[in-house]
Amino acid sequence: MVKVPNFLQPYLASYNLTKLDISDPGVDREIITEVLNRGDKKAVRWVFSKFSNPIIKSAIKNPAPGTWLESSLSYWQKILGVSLSDKKFREGVLNLNPYVISRNFKSKSA
């Protein structure tokens, strides 16, 4: 089991770090996304030391819906030379605009 260091807790606030194993499928993308969104230099260095460039690029190429800050996703795309379609980019970005939320998540009873 590869543990996540305690200094990453501010960036993974909703996780119990003692139970996270970076070798578990899917956990890598969540850690990469959260740290590249909000992490300091030490946290970002840790991500690049623990995950290969292809895995990091994959987390950017295949963003989970609504998980990225627009500025962070745009920055890391440029830094790592990753291309995303406009649609995939928009889907990956967290957008708290009430119009967008209501349009994308209409109630089934409506």
mmCIF file of N, CA and C in Angstrom:
data_model
loop_
_atom_site.group_PDB
_atom_site.id
_atom_site.type_symbol
_atom_site.label_atom_id
_atom_site.label_comp_id
_atom_site.label_asym_id
_atom_site.label_seq_id
_atom_site.Cartn_x
_atom_site.Cartn_y
_atom_site.Cartn_z
ATOM 1 N N MET A 1 0.850 -1.184 0.000
ATOM 2 C CA MET A 1 0.000 0.000 0.000
ATOM 3 C C MET A 1 0.892 1.244 0.000
ATOM 4 N N VAL A 2 0.624 2.138 -0.926
ATOM 5 C CA VAL A 2 1.361 3.400 -1.005
ATOM 6 C C VAL A 2 0.501 4.481 -0.354
ATOM 7 N N LYS A 3 0.964 4.967 0.778
ATOM 8 C CA LYS A 3 0.203 5.938 1.563
ATOM 9 C C LYS A 3 0.365 7.354 1.021
ATOM 10 N N VAL A 4 -0.640 8.151 1.336
ATOM 11 C CA VAL A 4 -0.636 9.564 0.976
ATOM 12 C C VAL A 4 -0.125 10.336 2.197
ATOM 13 N N PRO A 5 0.871 11.211 2.008
ATOM 14 C CA PRO A 5 1.420 11.938 3.158
ATOM 15 C C PRO A 5 0.426 12.945 3.747
ATOM 16 N N ASN A 6 0.577 13.180 5.037
ATOM 17 C CA ASN A 6 -0.336 14.078 5.752
ATOM 18 C C ASN A 6 -0.332 15.508 5.237
ATOM 19 N N PHE A 7 0.775 15.962 4.643
ATOM 20 C CA PHE A 7 0.802 17.344 4.169
ATOM 21 C C PHE A 7 -0.164 17.590 3.003
ATOM 22 N N LEU A 8 -0.731 16.517 2.441
ATOM 23 C CA LEU A 8 -1.720 16.663 1.366
ATOM 24 C C LEU A 8 -3.147 16.804 1.897
ATOM 25 N N GLN A 9 -3.347 16.668 3.197
ATOM 26 C CA GLN A 9 -4.695 16.725 3.760
ATOM 27 C C GLN A 9 -5.484 17.977 3.359
ATOM 28 N N PRO A 10 -4.868 19.180 3.332
ATOM 29 C CA PRO A 10 -5.658 20.356 2.925
ATOM 30 C C PRO A 10 -6.241 20.254 1.517
ATOM 31 N N TYR A 11 -5.600 19.483 0.662
ATOM 32 C CA TYR A 11 -6.052 19.366 -0.724
ATOM 33 C C TYR A 11 -6.971 18.165 -0.927
ATOM 34 N N LEU A 12 -7.024 17.308 0.054
ATOM 35 C CA LEU A 12 -7.867 16.106 0.011
ATOM 36 C C LEU A 12 -8.714 16.067 1.280
ATOM 37 N N ALA A 13 -9.336 17.192 1.576
ATOM 38 C CA ALA A 13 -10.032 17.391 2.857
ATOM 39 C C ALA A 13 -11.148 16.384 3.113
ATOM 40 N N SER A 14 -11.795 15.915 2.096
ATOM 41 C CA SER A 14 -12.917 14.995 2.315
ATOM 42 C C SER A 14 -12.482 13.527 2.371
ATOM 43 N N TYR A 15 -11.192 13.290 2.388
ATOM 44 C CA TYR A 15 -10.674 11.926 2.402
ATOM 45 C C TYR A 15 -9.952 11.614 3.707
ATOM 46 N N ASN A 16 -10.029 10.365 4.123
ATOM 47 C CA ASN A 16 -9.237 9.863 5.237
ATOM 48 C C ASN A 16 -7.938 9.342 4.617
ATOM 49 N N LEU A 17 -6.865 10.073 4.787
ATOM 50 C CA LEU A 17 -5.611 9.734 4.124
ATOM 51 C C LEU A 17 -5.054 8.383 4.543
ATOM 52 N N THR A 18 -5.380 7.937 5.744
ATOM 53 C CA THR A 18 -4.863 6.634 6.191
ATOM 54 C C THR A 18 -5.484 5.487 5.398
ATOM 55 N N LYS A 19 -6.604 5.753 4.731
ATOM 56 C CA LYS A 19 -7.274 4.708 3.955
ATOM 57 C C LYS A 19 -7.028 4.831 2.451
ATOM 58 N N LEU A 20 -6.372 5.904 2.026
ATOM 59 C CA LEU A 20 -6.105 6.088 0.598
ATOM 60 C C LEU A 20 -4.843 5.342 0.192
ATOM 61 N N ASP A 21 -4.943 4.632 -0.899
ATOM 62 C CA ASP A 21 -3.806 3.919 -1.476
ATOM 63 C C ASP A 21 -3.685 4.384 -2.923
ATOM 64 N N ILE A 22 -2.586 5.051 -3.242
ATOM 65 C CA ILE A 22 -2.473 5.631 -4.587
ATOM 66 C C ILE A 22 -2.400 4.585 -5.684
ATOM 67 N N SER A 23 -2.199 3.340 -5.328
ATOM 68 C CA SER A 23 -2.163 2.295 -6.351
ATOM 69 C C SER A 23 -3.556 1.751 -6.669
ATOM 70 N N ASP A 24 -4.581 2.177 -5.918
ATOM 71 C CA ASP A 24 -5.960 1.753 -6.220
ATOM 72 C C ASP A 24 -6.461 2.477 -7.464
ATOM 73 N N PRO A 25 -7.101 1.748 -8.377
ATOM 74 C CA PRO A 25 -7.624 2.387 -9.592
ATOM 75 C C PRO A 25 -8.610 3.503 -9.257
ATOM 76 N N GLY A 26 -8.475 4.608 -9.944
ATOM 77 C CA GLY A 26 -9.374 5.735 -9.760
ATOM 78 C C GLY A 26 -8.913 6.713 -8.701
ATOM 79 N N VAL A 27 -8.216 6.226 -7.688
ATOM 80 C CA VAL A 27 -7.727 7.109 -6.631
ATOM 81 C C VAL A 27 -6.679 8.063 -7.206
ATOM 82 N N ASP A 28 -5.865 7.559 -8.114
ATOM 83 C CA ASP A 28 -4.822 8.393 -8.698
ATOM 84 C C ASP A 28 -5.414 9.630 -9.370
ATOM 85 N N ARG A 29 -6.476 9.453 -10.149
ATOM 86 C CA ARG A 29 -7.081 10.592 -10.847
ATOM 87 C C ARG A 29 -7.630 11.614 -9.864
ATOM 88 N N GLU A 30 -8.250 11.152 -8.783
ATOM 89 C CA GLU A 30 -8.800 12.073 -7.784
ATOM 90 C C GLU A 30 -7.687 12.866 -7.100
ATOM 91 N N ILE A 31 -6.622 12.182 -6.719
ATOM 92 C CA ILE A 31 -5.505 12.858 -6.051
ATOM 93 C C ILE A 31 -4.856 13.860 -7.004
ATOM 94 N N ILE A 32 -4.578 13.429 -8.210
ATOM 95 C CA ILE A 32 -3.955 14.308 -9.200
ATOM 96 C C ILE A 32 -4.813 15.540 -9.430
ATOM 97 N N THR A 33 -6.099 15.351 -9.633
ATOM 98 C CA THR A 33 -7.006 16.471 -9.899
ATOM 99 C C THR A 33 -7.009 17.458 -8.736
ATOM 100 N N GLU A 34 -7.191 16.959 -7.529
ATOM 101 C CA GLU A 34 -7.280 17.851 -6.367
ATOM 102 C C GLU A 34 -5.970 18.593 -6.114
ATOM 103 N N VAL A 35 -4.852 17.903 -6.235
ATOM 104 C CA VAL A 35 -3.569 18.556 -5.973
ATOM 105 C C VAL A 35 -3.217 19.541 -7.081
ATOM 106 N N LEU A 36 -3.446 19.183 -8.334
ATOM 107 C CA LEU A 36 -3.134 20.122 -9.409
ATOM 108 C C LEU A 36 -4.087 21.310 -9.422
ATOM 109 N N ASN A 37 -5.263 21.151 -8.884
ATOM 110 C CA ASN A 37 -6.210 22.266 -8.756
ATOM 111 C C ASN A 37 -5.779 23.263 -7.688
ATOM 112 N N ARG A 38 -5.366 22.769 -6.532
ATOM 113 C CA ARG A 38 -5.205 23.633 -5.367
ATOM 114 C C ARG A 38 -3.866 23.518 -4.643
ATOM 115 N N GLY A 39 -3.040 22.588 -5.060
ATOM 116 C CA GLY A 39 -1.826 22.291 -4.305
ATOM 117 C C GLY A 39 -0.739 23.340 -4.379
ATOM 118 N N ASP A 40 0.096 23.348 -3.354
ATOM 119 C CA ASP A 40 1.278 24.207 -3.349
ATOM 120 C C ASP A 40 2.421 23.489 -4.074
ATOM 121 N N LYS A 41 3.590 24.112 -4.113
ATOM 122 C CA LYS A 41 4.731 23.532 -4.843
ATOM 123 C C LYS A 41 5.103 22.158 -4.305
ATOM 124 N N LYS A 42 5.117 22.015 -3.001
ATOM 125 C CA LYS A 42 5.494 20.735 -2.392
ATOM 126 C C LYS A 42 4.509 19.636 -2.801
ATOM 127 N N ALA A 43 3.231 19.939 -2.777
ATOM 128 C CA ALA A 43 2.207 18.957 -3.135
ATOM 129 C C ALA A 43 2.301 18.583 -4.615
ATOM 130 N N VAL A 44 2.497 19.583 -5.470
ATOM 131 C CA VAL A 44 2.606 19.318 -6.913
ATOM 132 C C VAL A 44 3.859 18.486 -7.199
ATOM 133 N N ARG A 45 4.966 18.811 -6.537
ATOM 134 C CA ARG A 45 6.186 18.003 -6.709
ATOM 135 C C ARG A 45 5.939 16.562 -6.307
ATOM 136 N N TRP A 46 5.198 16.363 -5.223
ATOM 137 C CA TRP A 46 4.893 15.008 -4.763
ATOM 138 C C TRP A 46 4.110 14.252 -5.837
ATOM 139 N N VAL A 47 3.103 14.894 -6.423
ATOM 140 C CA VAL A 47 2.308 14.238 -7.472
ATOM 141 C C VAL A 47 3.203 13.813 -8.629
ATOM 142 N N PHE A 48 4.078 14.712 -9.067
ATOM 143 C CA PHE A 48 4.952 14.385 -10.195
ATOM 144 C C PHE A 48 6.012 13.342 -9.835
ATOM 145 N N SER A 49 6.296 13.179 -8.549
ATOM 146 C CA SER A 49 7.257 12.147 -8.144
ATOM 147 C C SER A 49 6.592 10.779 -7.985
ATOM 148 N N LYS A 50 5.300 10.747 -7.756
ATOM 149 C CA LYS A 50 4.592 9.485 -7.508
ATOM 150 C C LYS A 50 3.848 8.940 -8.721
ATOM 151 N N PHE A 51 3.478 9.815 -9.642
ATOM 152 C CA PHE A 51 2.712 9.389 -10.808
ATOM 153 C C PHE A 51 3.491 9.707 -12.081
ATOM 154 N N SER A 52 3.400 8.817 -13.042
ATOM 155 C CA SER A 52 4.094 9.042 -14.311
ATOM 156 C C SER A 52 3.381 10.123 -15.127
ATOM 157 N N ASN A 53 4.119 10.717 -16.064
ATOM 158 C CA ASN A 53 3.513 11.721 -16.940
ATOM 159 C C ASN A 53 2.293 11.183 -17.678
ATOM 160 N N PRO A 54 2.327 9.951 -18.217
ATOM 161 C CA PRO A 54 1.122 9.449 -18.892
ATOM 162 C C PRO A 54 -0.104 9.374 -17.964
ATOM 163 N N ILE A 55 0.095 9.019 -16.706
ATOM 164 C CA ILE A 55 -1.037 8.947 -15.773
ATOM 165 C C ILE A 55 -1.553 10.350 -15.468
ATOM 166 N N ILE A 56 -0.648 11.297 -15.266
ATOM 167 C CA ILE A 56 -1.058 12.681 -15.001
ATOM 168 C C ILE A 56 -1.778 13.249 -16.209
ATOM 169 N N LYS A 57 -1.232 13.022 -17.387
ATOM 170 C CA LYS A 57 -1.878 13.515 -18.608
ATOM 171 C C LYS A 57 -3.250 12.881 -18.799
ATOM 172 N N SER A 58 -3.381 11.616 -18.449
ATOM 173 C CA SER A 58 -4.674 10.935 -18.567
ATOM 174 C C SER A 58 -5.716 11.569 -17.647
ATOM 175 N N ALA A 59 -5.299 11.975 -16.444
ATOM 176 C CA ALA A 59 -6.219 12.633 -15.515
ATOM 177 C C ALA A 59 -6.709 13.960 -16.085
ATOM 178 N N ILE A 60 -5.860 14.601 -16.868
ATOM 179 C CA ILE A 60 -6.233 15.873 -17.488
ATOM 180 C C ILE A 60 -7.066 15.626 -18.747
ATOM 181 N N LYS A 61 -6.692 14.638 -19.554
ATOM 182 C CA LYS A 61 -7.426 14.322 -20.781
ATOM 183 C C LYS A 61 -8.825 13.790 -20.510
ATOM 184 N N ASN A 62 -8.996 13.151 -19.355
ATOM 185 C CA ASN A 62 -10.275 12.523 -19.002
ATOM 186 C C ASN A 62 -10.783 13.074 -17.672
ATOM 187 N N PRO A 63 -11.110 14.369 -17.660
ATOM 188 C CA PRO A 63 -11.522 14.969 -16.392
ATOM 189 C C PRO A 63 -12.887 14.443 -15.934
ATOM 190 N N ALA A 64 -12.980 14.145 -14.651
ATOM 191 C CA ALA A 64 -14.282 13.784 -14.097
ATOM 192 C C ALA A 64 -15.156 15.032 -14.165
ATOM 193 N N PRO A 65 -16.441 14.877 -14.437
ATOM 194 C CA PRO A 65 -17.325 16.047 -14.575
ATOM 195 C C PRO A 65 -17.308 16.957 -13.349
ATOM 196 N N GLY A 66 -17.120 18.247 -13.610
ATOM 197 C CA GLY A 66 -17.208 19.256 -12.566
ATOM 198 C C GLY A 66 -16.153 19.202 -11.486
ATOM 199 N N THR A 67 -14.958 18.709 -11.814
ATOM 200 C CA THR A 67 -13.936 18.561 -10.777
ATOM 201 C C THR A 67 -12.784 19.551 -10.887
ATOM 202 N N TRP A 68 -12.628 20.202 -11.996
ATOM 203 C CA TRP A 68 -11.489 21.095 -12.204
ATOM 204 C C TRP A 68 -11.889 22.558 -12.082
ATOM 205 N N LEU A 69 -10.987 23.359 -11.554
ATOM 206 C CA LEU A 69 -11.115 24.808 -11.650
ATOM 207 C C LEU A 69 -10.699 25.159 -13.076
ATOM 208 N N GLU A 70 -11.425 26.055 -13.707
ATOM 209 C CA GLU A 70 -11.156 26.375 -15.111
ATOM 210 C C GLU A 70 -9.709 26.826 -15.324
ATOM 211 N N SER A 71 -9.209 27.685 -14.457
ATOM 212 C CA SER A 71 -7.842 28.188 -14.618
ATOM 213 C C SER A 71 -6.811 27.072 -14.452
ATOM 214 N N SER A 72 -7.056 26.150 -13.535
ATOM 215 C CA SER A 72 -6.117 25.040 -13.316
ATOM 216 C C SER A 72 -6.094 24.089 -14.498
ATOM 217 N N LEU A 73 -7.264 23.724 -14.988
ATOM 218 C CA LEU A 73 -7.314 22.799 -16.123
ATOM 219 C C LEU A 73 -6.654 23.422 -17.343
ATOM 220 N N SER A 74 -6.916 24.683 -17.582
ATOM 221 C CA SER A 74 -6.306 25.381 -18.712
ATOM 222 C C SER A 74 -4.781 25.437 -18.552
ATOM 223 N N TYR A 75 -4.321 25.757 -17.355
ATOM 224 C CA TYR A 75 -2.878 25.840 -17.079
ATOM 225 C C TYR A 75 -2.187 24.506 -17.328
ATOM 226 N N TRP A 76 -2.706 23.435 -16.734
ATOM 227 C CA TRP A 76 -2.041 22.133 -16.859
ATOM 228 C C TRP A 76 -2.127 21.579 -18.272
ATOM 229 N N GLN A 77 -3.185 21.918 -19.001
ATOM 230 C CA GLN A 77 -3.248 21.535 -20.418
ATOM 231 C C GLN A 77 -2.056 22.131 -21.158
ATOM 232 N N LYS A 78 -1.825 23.428 -20.935
ATOM 233 C CA LYS A 78 -0.736 24.121 -21.628
ATOM 234 C C LYS A 78 0.627 23.602 -21.185
ATOM 235 N N ILE A 79 0.813 23.441 -19.895
ATOM 236 C CA ILE A 79 2.107 22.998 -19.361
ATOM 237 C C ILE A 79 2.466 21.603 -19.872
ATOM 238 N N LEU A 80 1.483 20.706 -19.928
ATOM 239 C CA LEU A 80 1.755 19.317 -20.304
ATOM 240 C C LEU A 80 1.422 18.997 -21.759
ATOM 241 N N GLY A 81 0.968 20.002 -22.511
ATOM 242 C CA GLY A 81 0.674 19.793 -23.925
ATOM 243 C C GLY A 81 -0.473 18.833 -24.174
ATOM 244 N N VAL A 82 -1.522 18.955 -23.373
ATOM 245 C CA VAL A 82 -2.686 18.077 -23.491
ATOM 246 C C VAL A 82 -3.816 18.841 -24.172
ATOM 247 N N SER A 83 -4.437 18.209 -25.167
ATOM 248 C CA SER A 83 -5.561 18.829 -25.870
ATOM 249 C C SER A 83 -6.874 18.198 -25.425
ATOM 250 N N LEU A 84 -7.852 19.054 -25.215
ATOM 251 C CA LEU A 84 -9.210 18.604 -24.889
ATOM 252 C C LEU A 84 -10.177 19.281 -25.837
ATOM 253 N N SER A 85 -11.233 18.586 -26.185
ATOM 254 C CA SER A 85 -12.285 19.231 -26.966
ATOM 255 C C SER A 85 -12.955 20.272 -26.065
ATOM 256 N N ASP A 86 -13.593 21.258 -26.673
ATOM 257 C CA ASP A 86 -14.303 22.277 -25.888
ATOM 258 C C ASP A 86 -15.354 21.635 -24.994
ATOM 259 N N LYS A 87 -16.033 20.640 -25.528
ATOM 260 C CA LYS A 87 -17.088 19.968 -24.752
ATOM 261 C C LYS A 87 -16.502 19.274 -23.522
ATOM 262 N N LYS A 88 -15.431 18.528 -23.707
ATOM 263 C CA LYS A 88 -14.808 17.805 -22.599
ATOM 264 C C LYS A 88 -14.259 18.783 -21.557
ATOM 265 N N PHE A 89 -13.691 19.893 -22.033
ATOM 266 C CA PHE A 89 -13.184 20.917 -21.132
ATOM 267 C C PHE A 89 -14.330 21.483 -20.291
ATOM 268 N N ARG A 90 -15.414 21.890 -20.936
ATOM 269 C CA ARG A 90 -16.576 22.458 -20.218
ATOM 270 C C ARG A 90 -17.145 21.467 -19.217
ATOM 271 N N GLU A 91 -17.220 20.201 -19.598
ATOM 272 C CA GLU A 91 -17.762 19.181 -18.690
ATOM 273 C C GLU A 91 -16.857 18.974 -17.480
ATOM 274 N N GLY A 92 -15.552 19.107 -17.657
ATOM 275 C CA GLY A 92 -14.614 18.878 -16.570
ATOM 276 C C GLY A 92 -14.517 20.017 -15.576
ATOM 277 N N VAL A 93 -14.947 21.211 -16.010
ATOM 278 C CA VAL A 93 -14.815 22.398 -15.172
ATOM 279 C C VAL A 93 -15.997 22.532 -14.218
ATOM 280 N N LEU A 94 -15.670 22.850 -12.972
ATOM 281 C CA LEU A 94 -16.680 23.136 -11.964
ATOM 282 C C LEU A 94 -17.324 24.465 -12.318
ATOM 283 N N ASN A 95 -18.638 24.467 -12.494
ATOM 284 C CA ASN A 95 -19.362 25.677 -12.853
ATOM 285 C C ASN A 95 -20.550 25.818 -11.919
ATOM 286 N N LEU A 96 -20.530 26.848 -11.109
ATOM 287 C CA LEU A 96 -21.602 27.063 -10.144
ATOM 288 C C LEU A 96 -22.652 28.056 -10.637
ATOM 289 N N ASN A 97 -22.647 28.343 -11.925
ATOM 290 C CA ASN A 97 -23.655 29.215 -12.507
ATOM 291 C C ASN A 97 -25.010 28.522 -12.405
ATOM 292 N N PRO A 98 -25.989 29.116 -11.731
ATOM 293 C CA PRO A 98 -27.294 28.451 -11.539
ATOM 294 C C PRO A 98 -27.964 28.057 -12.852
ATOM 295 N N TYR A 99 -27.787 28.849 -13.909
ATOM 296 C CA TYR A 99 -28.408 28.516 -15.187
ATOM 297 C C TYR A 99 -27.817 27.222 -15.749
ATOM 298 N N VAL A 100 -26.507 27.112 -15.704
ATOM 299 C CA VAL A 100 -25.843 25.921 -16.233
ATOM 300 C C VAL A 100 -26.233 24.701 -15.410
ATOM 301 N N ILE A 101 -26.248 24.841 -14.083
ATOM 302 C CA ILE A 101 -26.607 23.720 -13.215
ATOM 303 C C ILE A 101 -28.033 23.270 -13.487
ATOM 304 N N SER A 102 -28.969 24.196 -13.554
ATOM 305 C CA SER A 102 -30.366 23.803 -13.769
ATOM 306 C C SER A 102 -30.569 23.201 -15.150
ATOM 307 N N ARG A 103 -29.840 23.665 -16.133
ATOM 308 C CA ARG A 103 -29.971 23.140 -17.488
ATOM 309 C C ARG A 103 -29.404 21.728 -17.585
ATOM 310 N N ASN A 104 -28.300 21.469 -16.881
ATOM 311 C CA ASN A 104 -27.643 20.174 -16.972
ATOM 312 C C ASN A 104 -28.188 19.130 -16.016
ATOM 313 N N PHE A 105 -28.847 19.545 -14.959
ATOM 314 C CA PHE A 105 -29.304 18.611 -13.945
ATOM 315 C C PHE A 105 -30.789 18.808 -13.651
ATOM 316 N N LYS A 106 -31.596 18.783 -14.677
ATOM 317 C CA LYS A 106 -33.042 18.938 -14.491
ATOM 318 C C LYS A 106 -33.607 17.759 -13.744
ATOM 319 N N SER A 107 -34.568 18.044 -12.903
ATOM 320 C CA SER A 107 -35.253 17.011 -12.143
ATOM 321 C C SER A 107 -36.064 16.144 -13.083
ATOM 322 N N LYS A 108 -36.123 14.853 -12.800
ATOM 323 C CA LYS A 108 -36.895 13.948 -13.643
ATOM 324 C C LYS A 108 -38.390 14.187 -13.500
ATOM 325 N N SER A 109 -38.796 14.814 -12.395
ATOM 326 C CA SER A 109 -40.210 15.078 -12.193
ATOM 327 C C SER A 109 -40.652 16.360 -12.871
ATOM 328 N N ALA A 110 -39.712 17.143 -13.377
ATOM 329 C CA ALA A 110 -40.049 18.431 -14.010
ATOM 330 C C ALA A 110 -40.622 18.233 -15.386
#
